[in-house]
mmCIF file of C-alpha atoms in Angstrom:
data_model
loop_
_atom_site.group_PDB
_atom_site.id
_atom_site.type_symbol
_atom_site.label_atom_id
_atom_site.label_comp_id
_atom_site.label_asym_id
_atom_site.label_seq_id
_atom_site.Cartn_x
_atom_site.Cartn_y
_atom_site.Cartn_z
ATOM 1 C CA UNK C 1453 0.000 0.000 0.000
ATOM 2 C CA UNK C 1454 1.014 3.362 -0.669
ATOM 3 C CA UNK C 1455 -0.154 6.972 -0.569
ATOM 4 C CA UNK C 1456 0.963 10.639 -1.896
ATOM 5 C CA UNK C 1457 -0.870 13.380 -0.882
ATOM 6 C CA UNK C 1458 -1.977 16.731 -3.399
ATOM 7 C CA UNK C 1459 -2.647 19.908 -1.975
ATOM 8 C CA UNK C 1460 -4.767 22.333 -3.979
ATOM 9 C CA UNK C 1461 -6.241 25.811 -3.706
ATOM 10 C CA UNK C 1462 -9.959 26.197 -4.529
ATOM 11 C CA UNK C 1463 -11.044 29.947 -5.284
ATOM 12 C CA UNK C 1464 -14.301 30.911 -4.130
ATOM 13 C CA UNK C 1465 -16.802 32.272 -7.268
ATOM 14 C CA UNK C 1466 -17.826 34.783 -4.618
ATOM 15 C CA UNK C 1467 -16.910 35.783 -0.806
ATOM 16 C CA UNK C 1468 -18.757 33.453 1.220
ATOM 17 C CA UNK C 1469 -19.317 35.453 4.494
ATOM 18 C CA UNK C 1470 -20.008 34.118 7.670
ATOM 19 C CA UNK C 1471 -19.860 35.575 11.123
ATOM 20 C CA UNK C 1472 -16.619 34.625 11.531
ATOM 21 C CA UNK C 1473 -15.274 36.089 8.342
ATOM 22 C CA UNK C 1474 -15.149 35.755 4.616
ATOM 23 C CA UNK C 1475 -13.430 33.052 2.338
ATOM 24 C CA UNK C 1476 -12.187 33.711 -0.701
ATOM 25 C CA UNK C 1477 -10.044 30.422 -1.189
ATOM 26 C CA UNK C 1478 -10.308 27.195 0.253
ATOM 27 C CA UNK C 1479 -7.241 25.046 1.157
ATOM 28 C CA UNK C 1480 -7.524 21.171 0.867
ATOM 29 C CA UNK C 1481 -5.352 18.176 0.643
ATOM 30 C CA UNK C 1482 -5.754 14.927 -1.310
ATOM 31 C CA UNK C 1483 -4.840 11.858 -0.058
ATOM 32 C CA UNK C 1484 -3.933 9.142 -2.611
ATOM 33 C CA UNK C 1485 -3.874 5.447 -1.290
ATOM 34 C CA UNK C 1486 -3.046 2.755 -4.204
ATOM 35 C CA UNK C 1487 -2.924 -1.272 -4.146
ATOM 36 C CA UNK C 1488 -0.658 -1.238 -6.552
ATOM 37 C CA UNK C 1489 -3.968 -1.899 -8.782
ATOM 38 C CA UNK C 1490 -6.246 0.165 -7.798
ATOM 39 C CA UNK C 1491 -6.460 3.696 -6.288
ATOM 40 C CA UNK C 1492 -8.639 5.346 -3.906
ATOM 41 C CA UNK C 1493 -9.024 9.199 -3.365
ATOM 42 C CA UNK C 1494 -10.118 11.199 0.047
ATOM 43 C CA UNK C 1495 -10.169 14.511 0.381
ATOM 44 C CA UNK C 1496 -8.387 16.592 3.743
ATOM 45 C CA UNK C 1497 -10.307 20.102 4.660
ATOM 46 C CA UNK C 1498 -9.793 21.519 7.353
ATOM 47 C CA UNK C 1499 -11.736 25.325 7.954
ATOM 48 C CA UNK C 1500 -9.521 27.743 9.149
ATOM 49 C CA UNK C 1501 -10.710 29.146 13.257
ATOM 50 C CA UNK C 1502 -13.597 26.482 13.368
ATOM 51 C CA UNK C 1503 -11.887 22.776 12.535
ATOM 52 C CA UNK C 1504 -10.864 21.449 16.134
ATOM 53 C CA UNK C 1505 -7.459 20.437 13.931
ATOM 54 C CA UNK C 1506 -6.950 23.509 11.603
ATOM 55 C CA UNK C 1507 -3.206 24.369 12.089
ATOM 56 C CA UNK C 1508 -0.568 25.750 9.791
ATOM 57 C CA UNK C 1509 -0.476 24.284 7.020
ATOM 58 C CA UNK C 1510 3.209 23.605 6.699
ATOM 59 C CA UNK C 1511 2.209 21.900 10.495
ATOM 60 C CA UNK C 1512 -0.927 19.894 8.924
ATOM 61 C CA UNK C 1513 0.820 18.574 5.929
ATOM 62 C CA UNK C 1514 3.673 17.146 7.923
ATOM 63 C CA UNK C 1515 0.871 15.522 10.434
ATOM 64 C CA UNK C 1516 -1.294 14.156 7.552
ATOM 65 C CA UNK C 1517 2.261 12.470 5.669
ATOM 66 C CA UNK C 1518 2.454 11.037 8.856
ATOM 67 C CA UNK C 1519 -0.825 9.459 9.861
ATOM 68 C CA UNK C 1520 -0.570 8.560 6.016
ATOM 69 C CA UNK C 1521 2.821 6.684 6.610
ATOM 70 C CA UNK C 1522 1.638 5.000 9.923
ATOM 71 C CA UNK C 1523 -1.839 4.077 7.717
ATOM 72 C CA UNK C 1524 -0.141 2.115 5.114
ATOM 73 C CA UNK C 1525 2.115 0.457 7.426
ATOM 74 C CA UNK C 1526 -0.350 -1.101 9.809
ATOM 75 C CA UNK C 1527 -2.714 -1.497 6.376
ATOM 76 C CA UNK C 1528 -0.165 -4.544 5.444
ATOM 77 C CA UNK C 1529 -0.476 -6.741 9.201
ATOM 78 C CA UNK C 1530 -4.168 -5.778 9.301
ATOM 79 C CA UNK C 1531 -5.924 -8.983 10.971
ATOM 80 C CA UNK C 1532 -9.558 -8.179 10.583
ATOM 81 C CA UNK C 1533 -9.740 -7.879 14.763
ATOM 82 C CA UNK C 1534 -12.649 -5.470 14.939
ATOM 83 C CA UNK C 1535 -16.741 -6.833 14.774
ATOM 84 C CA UNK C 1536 -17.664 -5.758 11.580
ATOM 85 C CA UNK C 1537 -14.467 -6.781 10.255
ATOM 86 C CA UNK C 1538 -14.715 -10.014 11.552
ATOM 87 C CA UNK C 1539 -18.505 -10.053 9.665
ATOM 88 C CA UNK C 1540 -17.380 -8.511 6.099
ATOM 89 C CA UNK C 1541 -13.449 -10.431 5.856
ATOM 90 C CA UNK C 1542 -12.138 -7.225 5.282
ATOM 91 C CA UNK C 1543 -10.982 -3.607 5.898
ATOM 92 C CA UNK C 1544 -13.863 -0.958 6.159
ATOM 93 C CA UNK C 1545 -13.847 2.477 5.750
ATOM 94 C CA UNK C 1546 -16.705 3.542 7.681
ATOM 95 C CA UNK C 1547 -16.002 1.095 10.162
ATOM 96 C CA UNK C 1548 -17.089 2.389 13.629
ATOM 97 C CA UNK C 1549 -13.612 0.429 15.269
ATOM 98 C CA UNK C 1550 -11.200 -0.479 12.405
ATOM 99 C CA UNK C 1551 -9.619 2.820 10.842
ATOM 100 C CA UNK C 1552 -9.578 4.003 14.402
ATOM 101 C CA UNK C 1553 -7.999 0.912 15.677
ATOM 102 C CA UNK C 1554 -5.422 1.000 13.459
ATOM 103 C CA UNK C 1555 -4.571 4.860 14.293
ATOM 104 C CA UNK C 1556 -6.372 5.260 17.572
ATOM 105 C CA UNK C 1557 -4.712 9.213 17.629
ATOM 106 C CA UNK C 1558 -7.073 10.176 13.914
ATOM 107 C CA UNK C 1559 -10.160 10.593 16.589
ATOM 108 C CA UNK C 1560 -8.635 14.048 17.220
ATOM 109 C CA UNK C 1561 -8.197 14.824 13.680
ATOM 110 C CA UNK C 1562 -11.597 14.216 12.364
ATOM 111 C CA UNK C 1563 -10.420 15.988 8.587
ATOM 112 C CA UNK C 1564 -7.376 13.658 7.996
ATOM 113 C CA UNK C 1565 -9.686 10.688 9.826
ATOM 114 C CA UNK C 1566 -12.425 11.239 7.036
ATOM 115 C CA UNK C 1567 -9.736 12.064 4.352
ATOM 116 C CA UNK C 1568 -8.571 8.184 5.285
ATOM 117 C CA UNK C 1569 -12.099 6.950 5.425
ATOM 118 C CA UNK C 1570 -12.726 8.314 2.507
ATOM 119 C CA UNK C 1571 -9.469 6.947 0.424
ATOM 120 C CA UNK C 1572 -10.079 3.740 1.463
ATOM 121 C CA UNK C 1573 -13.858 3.590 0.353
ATOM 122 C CA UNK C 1574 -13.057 4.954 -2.819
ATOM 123 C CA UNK C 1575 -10.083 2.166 -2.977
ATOM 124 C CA UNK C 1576 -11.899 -0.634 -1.779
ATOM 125 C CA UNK C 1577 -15.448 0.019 -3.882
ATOM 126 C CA UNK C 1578 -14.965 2.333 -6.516
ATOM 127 C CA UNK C 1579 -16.961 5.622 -7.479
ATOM 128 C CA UNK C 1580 -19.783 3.664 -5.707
ATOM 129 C CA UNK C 1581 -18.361 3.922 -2.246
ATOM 130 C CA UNK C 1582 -22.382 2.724 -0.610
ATOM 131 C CA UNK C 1583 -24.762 0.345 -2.417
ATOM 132 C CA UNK C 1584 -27.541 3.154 -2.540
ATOM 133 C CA UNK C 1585 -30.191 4.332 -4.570
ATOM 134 C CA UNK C 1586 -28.343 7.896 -4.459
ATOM 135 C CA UNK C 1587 -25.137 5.888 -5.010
ATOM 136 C CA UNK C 1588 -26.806 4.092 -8.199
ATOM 137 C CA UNK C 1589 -28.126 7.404 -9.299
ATOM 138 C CA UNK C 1590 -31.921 6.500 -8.967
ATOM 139 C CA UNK C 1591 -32.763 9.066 -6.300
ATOM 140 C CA UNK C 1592 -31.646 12.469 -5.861
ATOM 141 C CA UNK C 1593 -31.400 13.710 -1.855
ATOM 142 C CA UNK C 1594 -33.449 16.813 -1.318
ATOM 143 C CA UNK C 1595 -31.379 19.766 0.022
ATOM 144 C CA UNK C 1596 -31.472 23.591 1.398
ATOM 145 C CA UNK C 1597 -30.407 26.284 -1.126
ATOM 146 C CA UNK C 1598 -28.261 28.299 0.956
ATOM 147 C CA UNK C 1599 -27.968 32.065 0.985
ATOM 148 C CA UNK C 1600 -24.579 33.469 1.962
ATOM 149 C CA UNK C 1601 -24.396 36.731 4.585
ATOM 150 C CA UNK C 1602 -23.737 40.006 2.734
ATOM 151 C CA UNK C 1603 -25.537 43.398 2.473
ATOM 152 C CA UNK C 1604 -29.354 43.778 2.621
ATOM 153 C CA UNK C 1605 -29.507 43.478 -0.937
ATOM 154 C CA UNK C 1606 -27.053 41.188 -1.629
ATOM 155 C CA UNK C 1607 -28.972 38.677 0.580
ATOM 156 C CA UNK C 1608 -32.391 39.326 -0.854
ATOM 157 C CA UNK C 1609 -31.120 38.703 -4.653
ATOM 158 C CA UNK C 1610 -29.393 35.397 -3.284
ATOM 159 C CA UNK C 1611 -32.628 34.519 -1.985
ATOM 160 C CA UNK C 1612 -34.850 35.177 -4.583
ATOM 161 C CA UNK C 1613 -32.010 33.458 -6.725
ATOM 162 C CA UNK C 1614 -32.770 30.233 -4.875
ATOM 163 C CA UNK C 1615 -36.173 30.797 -4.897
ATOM 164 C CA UNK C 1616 -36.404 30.727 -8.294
ATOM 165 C CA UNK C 1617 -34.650 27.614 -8.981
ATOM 166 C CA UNK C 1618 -36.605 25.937 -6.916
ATOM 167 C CA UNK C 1619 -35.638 25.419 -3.848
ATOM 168 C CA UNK C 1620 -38.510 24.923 -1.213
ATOM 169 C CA UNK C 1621 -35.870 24.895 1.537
ATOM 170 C CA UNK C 1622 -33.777 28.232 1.977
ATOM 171 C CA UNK C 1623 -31.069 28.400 4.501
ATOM 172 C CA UNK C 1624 -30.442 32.184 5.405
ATOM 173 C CA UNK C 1625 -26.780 33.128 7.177
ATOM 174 C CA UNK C 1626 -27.632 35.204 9.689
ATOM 175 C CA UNK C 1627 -25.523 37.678 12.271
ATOM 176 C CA UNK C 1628 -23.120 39.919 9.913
ATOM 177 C CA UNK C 1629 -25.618 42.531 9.355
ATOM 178 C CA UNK C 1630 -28.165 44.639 10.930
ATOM 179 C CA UNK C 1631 -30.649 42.121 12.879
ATOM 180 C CA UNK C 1632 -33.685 44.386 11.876
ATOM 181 C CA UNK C 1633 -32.600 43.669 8.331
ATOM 182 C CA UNK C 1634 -32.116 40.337 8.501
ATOM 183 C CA UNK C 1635 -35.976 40.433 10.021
ATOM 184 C CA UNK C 1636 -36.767 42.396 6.851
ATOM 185 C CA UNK C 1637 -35.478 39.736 4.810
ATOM 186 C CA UNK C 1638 -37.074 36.723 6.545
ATOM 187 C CA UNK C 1639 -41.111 38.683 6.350
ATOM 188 C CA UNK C 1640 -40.367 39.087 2.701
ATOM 189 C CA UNK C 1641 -39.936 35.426 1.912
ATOM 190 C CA UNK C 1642 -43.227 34.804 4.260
ATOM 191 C CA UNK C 1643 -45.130 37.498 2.688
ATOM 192 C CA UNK C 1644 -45.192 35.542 -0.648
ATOM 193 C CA UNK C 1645 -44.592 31.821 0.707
ATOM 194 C CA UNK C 1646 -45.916 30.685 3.691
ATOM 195 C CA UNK C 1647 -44.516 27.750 5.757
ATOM 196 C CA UNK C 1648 -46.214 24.973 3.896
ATOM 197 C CA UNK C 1649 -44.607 26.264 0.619
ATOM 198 C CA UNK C 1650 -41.120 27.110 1.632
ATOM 199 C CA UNK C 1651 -39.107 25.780 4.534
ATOM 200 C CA UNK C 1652 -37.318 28.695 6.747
ATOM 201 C CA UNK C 1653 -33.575 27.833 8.195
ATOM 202 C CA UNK C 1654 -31.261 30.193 10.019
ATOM 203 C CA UNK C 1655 -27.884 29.964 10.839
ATOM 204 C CA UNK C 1656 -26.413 32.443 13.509
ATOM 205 C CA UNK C 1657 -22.676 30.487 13.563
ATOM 206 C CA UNK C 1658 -22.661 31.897 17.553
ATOM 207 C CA UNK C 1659 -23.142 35.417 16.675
ATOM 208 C CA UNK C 1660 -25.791 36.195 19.206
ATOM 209 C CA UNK C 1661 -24.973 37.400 22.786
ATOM 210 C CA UNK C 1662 -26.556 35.358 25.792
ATOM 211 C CA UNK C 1663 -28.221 38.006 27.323
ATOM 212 C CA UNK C 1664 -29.900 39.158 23.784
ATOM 213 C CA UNK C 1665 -30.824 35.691 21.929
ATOM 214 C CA UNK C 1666 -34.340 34.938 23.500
ATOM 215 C CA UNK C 1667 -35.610 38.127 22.377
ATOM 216 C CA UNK C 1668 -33.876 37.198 19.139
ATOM 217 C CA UNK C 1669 -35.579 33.921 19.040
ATOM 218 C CA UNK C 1670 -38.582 35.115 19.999
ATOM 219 C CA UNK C 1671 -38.972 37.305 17.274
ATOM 220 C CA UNK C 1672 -37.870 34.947 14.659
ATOM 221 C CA UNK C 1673 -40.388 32.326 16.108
ATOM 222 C CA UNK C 1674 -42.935 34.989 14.464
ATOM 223 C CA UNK C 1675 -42.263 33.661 10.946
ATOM 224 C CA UNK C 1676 -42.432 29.987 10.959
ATOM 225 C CA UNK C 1677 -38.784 29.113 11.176
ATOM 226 C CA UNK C 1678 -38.295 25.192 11.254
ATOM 227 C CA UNK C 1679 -35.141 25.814 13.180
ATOM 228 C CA UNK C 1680 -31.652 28.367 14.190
ATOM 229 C CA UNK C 1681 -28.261 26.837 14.024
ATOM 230 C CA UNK C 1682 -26.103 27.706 17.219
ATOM 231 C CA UNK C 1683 -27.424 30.719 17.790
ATOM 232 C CA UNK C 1684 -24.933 31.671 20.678
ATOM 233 C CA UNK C 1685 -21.298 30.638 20.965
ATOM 234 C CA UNK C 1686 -19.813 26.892 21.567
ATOM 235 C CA UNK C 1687 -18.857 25.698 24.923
ATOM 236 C CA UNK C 1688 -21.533 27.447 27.345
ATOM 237 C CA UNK C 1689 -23.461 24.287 27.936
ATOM 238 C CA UNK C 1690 -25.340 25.694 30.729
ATOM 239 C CA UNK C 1691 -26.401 28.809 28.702
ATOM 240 C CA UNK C 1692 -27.579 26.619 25.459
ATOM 241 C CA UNK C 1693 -29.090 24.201 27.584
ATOM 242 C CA UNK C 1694 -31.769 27.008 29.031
ATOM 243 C CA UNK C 1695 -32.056 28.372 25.282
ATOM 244 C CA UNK C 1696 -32.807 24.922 24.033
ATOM 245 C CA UNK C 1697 -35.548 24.701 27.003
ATOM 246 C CA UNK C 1698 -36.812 28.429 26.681
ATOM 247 C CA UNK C 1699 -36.733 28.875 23.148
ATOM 248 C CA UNK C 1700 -39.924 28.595 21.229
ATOM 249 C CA UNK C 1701 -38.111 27.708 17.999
ATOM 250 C CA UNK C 1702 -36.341 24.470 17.534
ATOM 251 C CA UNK C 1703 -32.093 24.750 18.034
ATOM 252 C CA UNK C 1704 -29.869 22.890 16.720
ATOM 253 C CA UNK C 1705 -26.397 22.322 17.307
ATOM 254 C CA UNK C 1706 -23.484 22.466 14.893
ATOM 255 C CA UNK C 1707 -20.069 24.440 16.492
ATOM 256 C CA UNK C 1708 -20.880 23.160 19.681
ATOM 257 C CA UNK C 1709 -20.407 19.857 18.249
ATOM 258 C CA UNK C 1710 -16.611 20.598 17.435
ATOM 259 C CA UNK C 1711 -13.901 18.681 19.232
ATOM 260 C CA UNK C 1712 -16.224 16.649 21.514
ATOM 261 C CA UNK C 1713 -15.021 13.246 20.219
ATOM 262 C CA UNK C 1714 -14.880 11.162 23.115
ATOM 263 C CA UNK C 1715 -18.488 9.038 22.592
ATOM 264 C CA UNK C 1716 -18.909 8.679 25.929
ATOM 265 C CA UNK C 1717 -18.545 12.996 26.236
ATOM 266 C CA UNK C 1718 -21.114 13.108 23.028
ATOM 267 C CA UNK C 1719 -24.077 11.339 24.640
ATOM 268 C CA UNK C 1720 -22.886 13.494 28.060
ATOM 269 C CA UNK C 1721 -23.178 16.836 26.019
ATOM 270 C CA UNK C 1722 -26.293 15.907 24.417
ATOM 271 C CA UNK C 1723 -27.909 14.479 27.793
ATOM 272 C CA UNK C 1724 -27.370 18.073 28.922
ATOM 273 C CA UNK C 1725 -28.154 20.332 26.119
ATOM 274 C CA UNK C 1726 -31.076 18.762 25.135
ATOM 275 C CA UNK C 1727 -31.351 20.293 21.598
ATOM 276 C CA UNK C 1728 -33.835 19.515 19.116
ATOM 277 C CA UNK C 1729 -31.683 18.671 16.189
ATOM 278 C CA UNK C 1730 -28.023 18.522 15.354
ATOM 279 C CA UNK C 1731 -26.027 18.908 12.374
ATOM 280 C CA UNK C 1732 -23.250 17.107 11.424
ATOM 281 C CA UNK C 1733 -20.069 17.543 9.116
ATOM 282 C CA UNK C 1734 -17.698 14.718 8.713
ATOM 283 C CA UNK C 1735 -14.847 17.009 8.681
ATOM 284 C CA UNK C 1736 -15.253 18.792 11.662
ATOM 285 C CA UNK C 1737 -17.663 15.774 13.723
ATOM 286 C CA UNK C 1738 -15.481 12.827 13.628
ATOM 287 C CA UNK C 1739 -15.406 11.311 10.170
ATOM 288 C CA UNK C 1740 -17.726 8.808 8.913
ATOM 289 C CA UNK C 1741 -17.455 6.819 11.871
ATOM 290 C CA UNK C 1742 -17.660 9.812 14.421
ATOM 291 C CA UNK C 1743 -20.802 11.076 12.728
ATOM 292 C CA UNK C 1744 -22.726 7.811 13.222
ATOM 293 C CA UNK C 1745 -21.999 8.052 16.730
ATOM 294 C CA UNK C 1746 -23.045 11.505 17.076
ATOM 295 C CA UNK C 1747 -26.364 10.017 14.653
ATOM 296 C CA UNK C 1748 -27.254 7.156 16.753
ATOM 297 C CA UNK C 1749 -27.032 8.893 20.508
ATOM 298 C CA UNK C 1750 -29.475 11.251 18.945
ATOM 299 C CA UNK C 1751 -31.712 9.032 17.955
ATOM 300 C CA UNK C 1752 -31.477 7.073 20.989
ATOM 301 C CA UNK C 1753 -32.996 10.437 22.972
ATOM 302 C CA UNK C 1754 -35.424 11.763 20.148
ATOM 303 C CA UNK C 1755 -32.641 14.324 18.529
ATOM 304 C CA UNK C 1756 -33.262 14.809 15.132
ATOM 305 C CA UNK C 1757 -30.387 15.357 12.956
ATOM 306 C CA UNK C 1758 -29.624 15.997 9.293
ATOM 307 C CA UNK C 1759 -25.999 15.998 7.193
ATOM 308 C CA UNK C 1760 -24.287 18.925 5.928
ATOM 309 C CA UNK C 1761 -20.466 19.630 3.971
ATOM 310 C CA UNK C 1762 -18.311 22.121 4.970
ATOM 311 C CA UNK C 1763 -17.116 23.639 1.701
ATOM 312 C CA UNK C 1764 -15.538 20.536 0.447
ATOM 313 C CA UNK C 1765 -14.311 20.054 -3.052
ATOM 314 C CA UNK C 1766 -16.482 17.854 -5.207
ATOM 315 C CA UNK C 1767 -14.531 15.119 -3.741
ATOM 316 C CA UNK C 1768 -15.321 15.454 -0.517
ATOM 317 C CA UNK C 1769 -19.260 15.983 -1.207
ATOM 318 C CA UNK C 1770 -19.820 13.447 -3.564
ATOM 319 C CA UNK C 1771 -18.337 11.209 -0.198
ATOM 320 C CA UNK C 1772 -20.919 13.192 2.256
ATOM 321 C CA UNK C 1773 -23.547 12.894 0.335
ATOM 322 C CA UNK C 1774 -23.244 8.969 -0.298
ATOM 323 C CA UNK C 1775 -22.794 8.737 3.093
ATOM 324 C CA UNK C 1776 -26.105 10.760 4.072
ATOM 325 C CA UNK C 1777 -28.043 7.750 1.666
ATOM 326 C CA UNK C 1778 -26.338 5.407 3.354
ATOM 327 C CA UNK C 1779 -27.485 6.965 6.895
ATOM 328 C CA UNK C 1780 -30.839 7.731 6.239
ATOM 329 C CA UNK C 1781 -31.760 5.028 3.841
ATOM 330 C CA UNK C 1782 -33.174 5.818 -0.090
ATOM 331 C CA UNK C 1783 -35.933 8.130 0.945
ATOM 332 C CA UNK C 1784 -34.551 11.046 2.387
ATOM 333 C CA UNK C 1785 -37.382 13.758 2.882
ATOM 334 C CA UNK C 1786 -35.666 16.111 5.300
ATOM 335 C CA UNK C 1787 -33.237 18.330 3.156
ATOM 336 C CA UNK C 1788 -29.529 17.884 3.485
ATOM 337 C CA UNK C 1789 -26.722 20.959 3.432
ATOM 338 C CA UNK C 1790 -25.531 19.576 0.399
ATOM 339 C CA UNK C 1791 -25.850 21.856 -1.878
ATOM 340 C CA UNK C 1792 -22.430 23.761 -2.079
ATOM 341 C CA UNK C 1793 -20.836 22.355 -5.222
ATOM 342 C CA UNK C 1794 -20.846 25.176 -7.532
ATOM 343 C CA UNK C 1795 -18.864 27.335 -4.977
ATOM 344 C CA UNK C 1796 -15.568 26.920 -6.600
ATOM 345 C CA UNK C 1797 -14.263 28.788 -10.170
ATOM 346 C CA UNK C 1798 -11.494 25.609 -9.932
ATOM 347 C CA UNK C 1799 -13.748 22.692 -8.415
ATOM 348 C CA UNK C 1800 -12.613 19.218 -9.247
ATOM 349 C CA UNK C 1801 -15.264 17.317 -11.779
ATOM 350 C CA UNK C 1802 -17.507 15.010 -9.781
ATOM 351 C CA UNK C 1803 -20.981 13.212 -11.697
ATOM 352 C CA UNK C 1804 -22.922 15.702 -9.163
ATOM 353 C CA UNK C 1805 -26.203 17.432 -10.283
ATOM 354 C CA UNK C 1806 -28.556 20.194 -8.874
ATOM 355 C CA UNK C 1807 -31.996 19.423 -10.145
ATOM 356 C CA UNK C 1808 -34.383 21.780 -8.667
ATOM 357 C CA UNK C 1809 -34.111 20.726 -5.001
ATOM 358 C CA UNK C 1810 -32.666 18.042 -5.054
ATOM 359 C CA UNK C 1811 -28.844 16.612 -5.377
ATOM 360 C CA UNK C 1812 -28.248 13.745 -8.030
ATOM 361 C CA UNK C 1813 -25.142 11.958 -9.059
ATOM 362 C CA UNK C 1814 -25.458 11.221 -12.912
ATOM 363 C CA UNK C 1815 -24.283 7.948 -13.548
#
């Protein structure tokens, strides 16, 4: 087995602004892992502030050419020593136990973990990396159409951009501007679609202060919003935990996920918080592997949850998105964040389609 690894730059068509900033380019890696026949491909993206292992990246590219090194190596003596290995006869890379048991240090890494995962998929099974109808291309997976921050009118043209394509699922970014204009924004879309028509999502990305988000919440609640992304910053469990309890619209959690990758400190967290849904990202949650745990503690306490990327290449979303079908099964009705392939001027070719709402891979 070995591996070389590809770094590439990815330029943005536009700024995509967030409360934390605005990206203009995009720094990934790509890990190659070959057989000797075949060849599998996972992509490495780390965000910049947010990923619990963004670093450097003179310091991340000498850390992921070593986890690569140390990967290949114990590839070769692999026994098979974890359950589902023991089931299948071979190596999995989705395996909740084998990639990890192999490197036990890649939980703390969760970008290079599902950069691995990902490879080794790819390698193993082909462009197909899950037997799904998404996989297969007979189903598409419905998703948001998201709508960057910028100015008032920036915002409402993005909107009515996505609107017109036909989404039925708008996801507004929320927190860089004025809050009465973001308001503004939100009564426009309900003034021509109500809530049966055109699903509402908000994303704050921790931009609201304690002491001001109820009344925040409270008047968003006023126009049917199915639910606000982390609407005040990570790590104040106590504080979220009386928002998700106060609040009369839904929360979910998606920062405060970040770096909590000890399962037994997941199901803790959540046992506290008590949020209605949460969000996950393979590159910032854990992988493939992480993400199912975060999935099924959820579900074992009534959290809802739903997959997003996190400004991957076309690589790295055509993985997320076979991984969401392989999560939620062939009928996916609750939209996915997966609709942020068309971000890039430089984007690497992937069989990925927009139609309308939904995400398709043409096969």
């Amino acid at each position: 087995m070995t591996y070389r690894i590809e770094e590439r730059l990815l330029h943005f068509k536009q700024p995509a602004g967030t409360s934390r900033g605005v990206y203009t380019t995009r720094k990934i890696w790509l890990v190659h892992l070959s057989d000797g026949q075949r060849e599998g491909v996972g992509e490495c993206a780390p965000l910049p502030d947010l990923s619990c292992d963004a670093m450097e990246d003179e310091q991340y590219a000498a850390l992921l050419n070593n986890f690569c090194k140390d990967f290949c190596k114990a590839l070769e003596g692999h026994n098979g020593d974890c359950p589902l290995c023991e089931q299948c006869s071979e190596l999995q890379g989705d395996c909740p136990q084998c990639v990890l048991s192999i490197l036990p240090n890649l939980r703390d890494y969760p970008s290079m973990l599902f950069g691995l995962e990902m490879a080794l998929l790819n390698l193993q099974n082909g462009d197909r990396l899950f037997d799904t109808a998404f996989s297969r291309g007979e189903v598409g997976i419905p998703i948001n159409g998201l709508v960057w921050m910028g100015n008032h009118e920036e915002m409402l043209r993005r909107m009515e951009e996505k609107l017109e394509k036909g989404f039925r699922c708008i996801k507004l970014k929320i927190g860089a501007i004025d809050f009465n204009q973001e308001l503004d924004l939100i009564k426009r879309i309900r003034d021509r679609f109500s809530f049966h028509e055109v699903e509402l999502r908000v994303d704050a990305n921790g931009a609201f202060p304690y002491d001001e988000a109820l009344y925040k919440l409270e008047l968003l609640s006023q126009y049917n919003i199915h639910s606000i992304e982390q609407p005040i910053k990570a790590r104040q469990w106590a504080y979220m935990a009386e928002l998700c309890r106060e609040s009369p619209l839904p929360i979910a959690l998606d920062e405060e996920l970040i770096g909590v990758n000890d399962p037994a400190m997941k199901r803790h967290m959540l046992n506290i918080i008590k949020p209605r849904y949460i969000i996950l990202k393979p590159s910032l949650h854990g992988g493939m592997m992480g993400c199912r745990e975060w999935i099924d503690f959820a579900r074992d306490m009534g959290i809802g949850s739903w997959i997003t990327s996190a400004l991957e290449s076309n690589i790295g979303l055509n993985a997320i998105a076979q991984f969401a079908s392989s999560v939620y099964g062939d009928h996916i009705t609750m939209p996915q964040g997966l609709g942020t392939g068309q971000l890039f001027t430089d984007n690497i070719p992937m069989p990925l389609e927009i139609r309308n709402d939904q995400l398709w891979r043409c096969l």
